[in-house]
Amino acid sequence: MTRKHRRLLIVLVFGACIGSAVALTLIAFNDNLVFFVSPSDLSKMAVNGRTLRLGGLVEPGSVVRGEARNAGTTFRVTDGANSVVVTFKGIVPDLFREGQGVVTLGALRPDGTFLASEVLAKHDENYMPKEVAEALKKSGQWKSESEALPARPLSAPFGKTSGG
Amino acid sequence: MTCMATRPIDIAPDDAAPSGGSSLHRFANPGRFLRLSESVLPWLTAAAIVLTVTGLGWGLFVSPADWQQGDAVRIMYVHVPSAWLASAGYVSLALCSLFSLVWRHPLADLAAVEIGPVGAGFTALCLATGSLWGKPMWGAWWVWDARLTSVLVLLFLYLGHIVLVRAFDDPVRGYRAGAVLALAGVVNLPVIKFSVDWWNTLHQPATIKFTQAPSMTSDMLWPLLIAALGFTLSFAAIAVARLRAAVMERRIRGLLMARAVSR
């Protein structure tokens, strides 16, 4: 075995050690590495009022914007199997739409609803010009993320609470 | 074995290749590299500029706006190529480190030193443009999801390498330490690539995949691919230009040293 071969062997063994160490660490911390949990995960978890992130699709037709000042926005977050009612008092991002992915930060209240202090919109990996999106909708080939209803923008995203 | 101790790059005449005996060392000859790169670099630079300007011009001004993101989608034409170069640049850094550590390839030592800052620059550009896109689209400049965090770790690996290779009085020890760091950091690359598949992340999964058609129309895909190719050639051109300067600097220093000794 020449010195080059020995050095190559050391590098390979060293790499295998680091690789398996990192792999084991990542597997061990799997639960902490997910950015959000789905409504189905949430129903199985013992959360005890802990702050966590809940992610899923905004259920079409579920968005209710409060009329009163500071009433906030209420909507259901669904993953197809389960859904959770979320209340949020801030300003939702531009991409917040029915049928669109969102990630909310907050805690589950005793009544089973989720009080969010932050709502982030999740964008999917599909990119499409406006004209193509409209043509697809016209021809009936449109598939939204939820596969149920076409994702449509809310006409007035912030309702009457946007003044503050 | 003597070549290892004396680092022939300092004062080697053009064709005195390190006598390692392996064919790999033919390419280790700095003189050959200088001659070869002198004729290649102008073409490489020209192609890099033409493709980058074409891709970015097409993407930023001509291509259609996205149906949801509007004009903010144009950030992608800078973000995706720089993200690609952040990872691909690290692969090239790791390869140079492997050649430097195992084959004691003198040109690879210098190449690793010179690639580091270029890769760090593209990684920083990727993080900055992603942040600018994240605020209007997600509603947050930054989130600690697996993809964003692993790319931040990549930036720190680059920065650590930049500092470490320059931290020793004896440059050879710096090259060794930097190479070990760079090779250990390779483990981060699959984490970056697959983070969006392994875990729930806010960052979207890949649009362009090897296994299926991209989820993007061709009038957005073409400018993106041209910009990505342009960025890649730019990276190569900058790295080659830096490496040429480093080799010449070494030679000048070697010549000055030899003259001072002979007086």
CSV table of C-alpha atoms in Angstrom, one decimal, chain A residues 58-157:
chain,number,residue,atom,x,y,z
A,58,VAL,CA,-56.6,26.7,3.8
A,59,GLU,CA,-59.9,24.8,3.3
A,60,PRO,CA,-61.9,26.4,0.5
A,61,GLY,CA,-64.9,28.3,1.7
A,62,SER,CA,-63.7,28.4,5.3
A,63,VAL,CA,-62.2,31.8,5.5
A,64,VAL,CA,-64.2,34.2,7.7
A,65,ARG,CA,-63.0,37.7,8.2
A,66,GLY,CA,-64.2,39.4,11.4
A,67,GLU,CA,-66.3,42.5,10.9
A,68,ALA,CA,-65.3,44.1,14.2
A,69,ARG,CA,-62.0,45.8,14.7
A,70,ASN,CA,-59.4,43.2,15.9
A,71,ALA,CA,-61.7,40.3,15.2
A,72,GLY,CA,-59.1,38.8,13.0
A,73,THR,CA,-59.4,36.1,10.4
A,74,THR,CA,-60.7,32.6,11.0
A,75,PHE,CA,-60.1,29.7,8.7
A,76,ARG,CA,-59.7,25.9,8.7
A,77,VAL,CA,-56.3,24.3,7.9
A,78,THR,CA,-56.7,20.9,6.4
A,79,ASP,CA,-54.5,18.1,5.2
A,80,GLY,CA,-57.3,16.2,3.6
A,81,ALA,CA,-58.0,13.9,6.5
A,82,ASN,CA,-58.3,16.3,9.4
A,83,SER,CA,-58.8,20.0,9.8
A,84,VAL,CA,-58.3,22.5,12.6
A,85,VAL,CA,-59.9,25.9,13.0
A,86,VAL,CA,-57.3,28.7,13.2
A,87,THR,CA,-57.8,32.2,14.5
A,88,PHE,CA,-55.3,34.9,13.5
A,89,LYS,CA,-55.4,38.6,14.4
A,90,GLY,CA,-52.7,40.0,12.2
A,91,ILE,CA,-52.3,40.8,8.5
A,92,VAL,CA,-52.2,37.7,6.3
A,93,PRO,CA,-49.5,37.5,3.5
A,94,ASP,CA,-50.4,38.3,-0.1
A,95,LEU,CA,-50.3,34.6,-1.1
A,96,PHE,CA,-52.9,33.7,1.6
A,97,ARG,CA,-55.7,32.2,-0.4
A,98,GLU,CA,-58.3,29.5,-0.1
A,99,GLY,CA,-56.9,26.2,-1.3
A,100,GLN,CA,-53.4,27.5,-0.8
A,101,GLY,CA,-50.7,26.2,1.6
A,102,VAL,CA,-50.0,28.0,4.9
A,103,VAL,CA,-47.9,27.5,7.9
A,104,THR,CA,-49.1,29.1,11.2
A,105,LEU,CA,-47.3,29.5,14.5
A,106,GLY,CA,-49.4,29.4,17.6
A,107,ALA,CA,-50.9,27.1,20.2
A,108,LEU,CA,-53.9,24.8,20.5
A,109,ARG,CA,-56.5,26.2,22.9
A,110,PRO,CA,-58.5,24.0,25.2
A,111,ASP,CA,-61.6,24.3,22.9
A,112,GLY,CA,-59.6,22.6,20.1
A,113,THR,CA,-59.1,25.8,18.0
A,114,PHE,CA,-55.6,27.0,17.1
A,115,LEU,CA,-54.7,30.6,18.0
A,116,ALA,CA,-52.0,31.7,15.6
A,117,SER,CA,-49.6,34.6,16.2
A,118,GLU,CA,-48.0,34.3,12.8
A,119,VAL,CA,-49.3,33.1,9.4
A,120,LEU,CA,-46.9,32.3,6.6
A,121,ALA,CA,-48.0,31.4,3.1
A,122,LYS,CA,-46.3,28.4,1.5
A,123,HIS,CA,-45.6,28.6,-2.2
A,124,ASP,CA,-45.6,25.3,-4.1
A,125,GLU,CA,-43.0,24.3,-6.8
A,126,ASN,CA,-45.3,25.2,-9.7
A,127,TYR,CA,-44.6,28.3,-11.8
A,128,MET,CA,-47.0,29.5,-14.4
A,129,PRO,CA,-47.6,32.7,-16.4
A,130,LYS,CA,-51.0,34.4,-15.7
A,131,GLU,CA,-52.3,33.6,-19.3
A,132,VAL,CA,-51.5,29.9,-18.9
A,133,ALA,CA,-53.3,29.7,-15.6
A,134,GLU,CA,-56.4,31.4,-17.1
A,135,ALA,CA,-56.3,29.2,-20.1
A,136,LEU,CA,-56.1,26.1,-17.9
A,137,LYS,CA,-59.1,27.3,-15.8
A,138,LYS,CA,-61.1,28.0,-19.0
A,139,SER,CA,-60.4,24.5,-20.5
A,140,GLY,CA,-61.3,22.8,-17.2
A,141,GLN,CA,-57.8,21.3,-16.8
A,142,TRP,CA,-57.0,23.3,-13.8
A,143,LYS,CA,-55.8,21.5,-10.7
A,144,SER,CA,-55.3,23.5,-7.5
A,145,GLU,CA,-53.3,22.3,-4.6
A,146,SER,CA,-56.3,21.0,-2.8
A,147,GLU,CA,-57.6,19.3,-6.0
A,148,ALA,CA,-61.1,20.3,-4.9
A,149,LEU,CA,-61.7,23.9,-5.8
A,150,PRO,CA,-59.6,26.3,-7.9
A,151,ALA,CA,-57.4,28.5,-5.7
A,152,ARG,CA,-58.9,31.9,-6.0
A,153,PRO,CA,-57.7,35.1,-4.6
A,154,LEU,CA,-59.8,36.6,-1.8
A,155,SER,CA,-61.3,39.8,-3.1
A,156,ALA,CA,-60.4,41.8,-0.1
A,157,PRO,CA,-57.7,40.0,1.8
